């Protein structure tokens, strides 16, 4: 016969303590990982790396506007040009580094074929940055 203290454990009571063993296991594993990786980080080859300045490009990219009027006349930055002069200007601009952006402004009444010819001339000259200028609807 066993003598008890009056508090008998019937097995129905719930455990009121937190099990610390899994927490201790995880902490020991993390400690071992940190002990192994710290020497790798601190013992590296000493190098005198070059310094670089990260200055933004303050010069905005140059853009050229080619306007095509309703009667099919072509203007290069507000100057009227014929087809041969347009091709010569496009070839000269294509050789620049960096290439400027070419903005095509076509009148809404101009024939679409005329705009396509200007775009084809720009593409044949080697220009890559070509865009249309439009106005928002009122």
Short mmCIF file of C-alpha atoms in Angstrom, two decimals:
data_model
loop_
_atom_site.label_atom_id
_atom_site.label_comp_id
_atom_site.label_asym_id
_atom_site.label_seq_id
_atom_site.Cartn_x
_atom_site.Cartn_y
_atom_site.Cartn_z
CA UNK A 1 0.00 0.00 0.00
CA UNK A 2 1.27 3.38 -0.91
CA UNK A 3 0.85 6.47 1.13
CA UNK A 4 -0.22 9.52 -0.81
CA UNK A 5 -0.15 13.19 -0.11
CA UNK A 6 -3.83 13.61 -0.84
CA UNK A 7 -3.29 14.77 -4.41
CA UNK A 8 -3.86 11.71 -6.46
CA UNK A 9 -3.08 11.69 -10.19
CA UNK A 10 -6.00 9.99 -11.81
CA UNK A 11 -4.67 10.56 -15.36
CA UNK A 12 -7.59 12.79 -16.29
CA UNK A 13 -5.85 16.08 -15.58
CA UNK A 14 -4.30 18.03 -18.44
CA UNK A 15 -0.63 18.96 -18.51
CA UNK A 16 -0.27 22.59 -17.53
CA UNK A 17 3.44 22.98 -18.35
CA UNK A 18 5.02 23.86 -21.70
CA UNK A 19 7.25 21.15 -23.13
CA UNK A 20 10.64 22.87 -23.52
CA UNK A 21 12.53 19.96 -25.10
CA UNK A 22 11.65 20.77 -28.78
CA UNK A 23 12.52 24.43 -28.21
CA UNK A 24 15.90 23.52 -26.72
CA UNK A 25 16.58 21.12 -29.62
CA UNK A 26 15.92 23.82 -32.21
CA UNK A 27 18.02 26.38 -30.36
CA UNK A 28 20.97 23.96 -30.18
CA UNK A 29 20.75 23.25 -33.91
CA UNK A 30 20.71 27.00 -34.68
CA UNK A 31 23.66 27.55 -32.36
CA UNK A 32 25.67 24.87 -34.17
CA UNK A 33 24.81 26.38 -37.57
CA UNK A 34 25.92 29.85 -36.45
CA UNK A 35 29.14 28.48 -34.96
CA UNK A 36 29.98 26.84 -38.29
CA UNK A 37 29.07 29.79 -40.56
CA UNK A 38 30.65 32.68 -38.64
CA UNK A 39 34.28 31.77 -39.49
CA UNK A 40 33.39 31.50 -43.18
CA UNK A 41 32.03 35.04 -43.19
CA UNK A 42 34.85 36.61 -41.20
CA UNK A 43 37.77 34.84 -42.89
CA UNK A 44 37.55 36.07 -46.46
CA UNK A 45 40.22 37.26 -48.87
CA UNK A 46 41.04 40.93 -48.42
CA UNK A 47 40.56 42.84 -51.67
CA UNK A 48 40.87 46.50 -52.48
CA UNK A 49 37.77 46.91 -54.61
CA UNK A 50 37.43 49.89 -56.96
CA UNK A 51 35.00 52.63 -56.02
CA UNK A 52 32.21 53.61 -58.36
CA UNK A 53 30.17 56.74 -58.34
CA UNK A 54 26.51 56.35 -59.05
CA UNK A 55 25.61 59.68 -60.56
CA UNK A 56 22.34 59.92 -62.46
CA UNK A 57 22.40 61.02 -66.07
CA UNK A 58 21.25 64.62 -65.87
CA UNK A 59 21.18 65.15 -69.64
CA UNK A 60 17.72 64.34 -70.99
CA UNK A 61 17.70 62.21 -74.14
CA UNK A 62 17.59 64.23 -77.33
CA UNK A 63 14.46 63.92 -79.43
CA UNK A 64 13.73 64.82 -83.02
CA UNK A 65 10.23 65.63 -84.23
CA UNK A 66 9.19 64.78 -87.77
CA UNK A 67 5.88 66.44 -88.63
CA UNK A 68 3.78 65.51 -91.65
CA UNK A 69 1.20 68.11 -92.66
CA UNK A 70 -2.20 67.42 -94.21
CA UNK A 71 -0.85 68.01 -97.73
CA UNK A 72 2.01 65.50 -97.16
CA UNK A 73 4.81 68.01 -96.54
CA UNK A 74 7.50 66.72 -94.15
CA UNK A 75 9.09 68.95 -91.49
CA UNK A 76 12.28 68.07 -89.60
CA UNK A 77 12.19 69.96 -86.29
CA UNK A 78 10.06 72.78 -87.81
CA UNK A 79 12.17 72.91 -91.02
CA UNK A 80 10.59 71.75 -94.27
CA UNK A 81 12.61 68.97 -95.95
CA UNK A 82 12.24 66.93 -99.10
CA UNK A 83 12.53 63.13 -99.21
CA UNK A 84 16.27 63.02 -100.03
CA UNK A 85 17.10 65.48 -97.23
CA UNK A 86 14.91 63.49 -94.81
CA UNK A 87 16.79 60.26 -95.61
CA UNK A 88 20.16 62.01 -95.23
CA UNK A 89 19.12 63.46 -91.86
CA UNK A 90 17.83 60.08 -90.65
CA UNK A 91 21.07 58.34 -91.62
CA UNK A 92 23.14 61.00 -89.85
CA UNK A 93 21.04 60.72 -86.69
CA UNK A 94 21.21 56.91 -86.74
CA UNK A 95 25.02 57.08 -86.44
CA UNK A 96 24.89 59.11 -83.22
CA UNK A 97 25.51 57.40 -79.89
CA UNK A 98 23.13 57.35 -78.09
CA UNK A 99 20.48 57.53 -80.75
CA UNK A 100 17.90 60.25 -80.18
CA UNK A 101 14.21 59.47 -80.02
CA UNK A 102 12.28 60.20 -83.21
CA UNK A 103 8.74 61.48 -82.69
CA UNK A 104 6.43 61.30 -85.72
CA UNK A 105 3.56 63.80 -85.72
CA UNK A 106 1.09 63.12 -88.50
CA UNK A 107 -1.87 65.33 -89.26
CA UNK A 108 -5.15 63.46 -88.93
CA UNK A 109 -5.96 64.22 -92.60
CA UNK A 110 -2.65 63.02 -94.04
CA UNK A 111 -2.65 59.81 -96.04
CA UNK A 112 -1.49 56.85 -93.98
CA UNK A 113 0.86 55.82 -96.80
CA UNK A 114 2.90 59.01 -96.32
CA UNK A 115 3.39 58.29 -92.60
CA UNK A 116 4.41 54.70 -93.37
CA UNK A 117 7.02 55.92 -95.88
CA UNK A 118 8.59 58.18 -93.24
CA UNK A 119 8.60 55.33 -90.71
CA UNK A 120 10.14 52.94 -93.25
CA UNK A 121 12.87 55.46 -94.05
CA UNK A 122 13.67 55.79 -90.34
CA UNK A 123 13.80 52.02 -89.93
CA UNK A 124 16.03 51.58 -93.00
CA UNK A 125 18.37 54.25 -91.64
CA UNK A 126 18.78 52.12 -88.49
CA UNK A 127 16.79 54.11 -85.95
CA UNK A 128 15.38 52.07 -83.07
CA UNK A 129 13.52 54.63 -80.96
CA UNK A 130 10.52 55.68 -83.03
CA UNK A 131 7.20 56.85 -81.62
CA UNK A 132 3.96 58.61 -82.51
CA UNK A 133 2.78 61.88 -81.04
CA UNK A 134 -0.96 62.19 -80.58
CA UNK A 135 -3.29 64.61 -78.87
CA UNK A 136 -5.93 63.49 -76.37
CA UNK A 137 -9.58 63.51 -77.40
CA UNK A 138 -11.57 66.50 -76.20
#
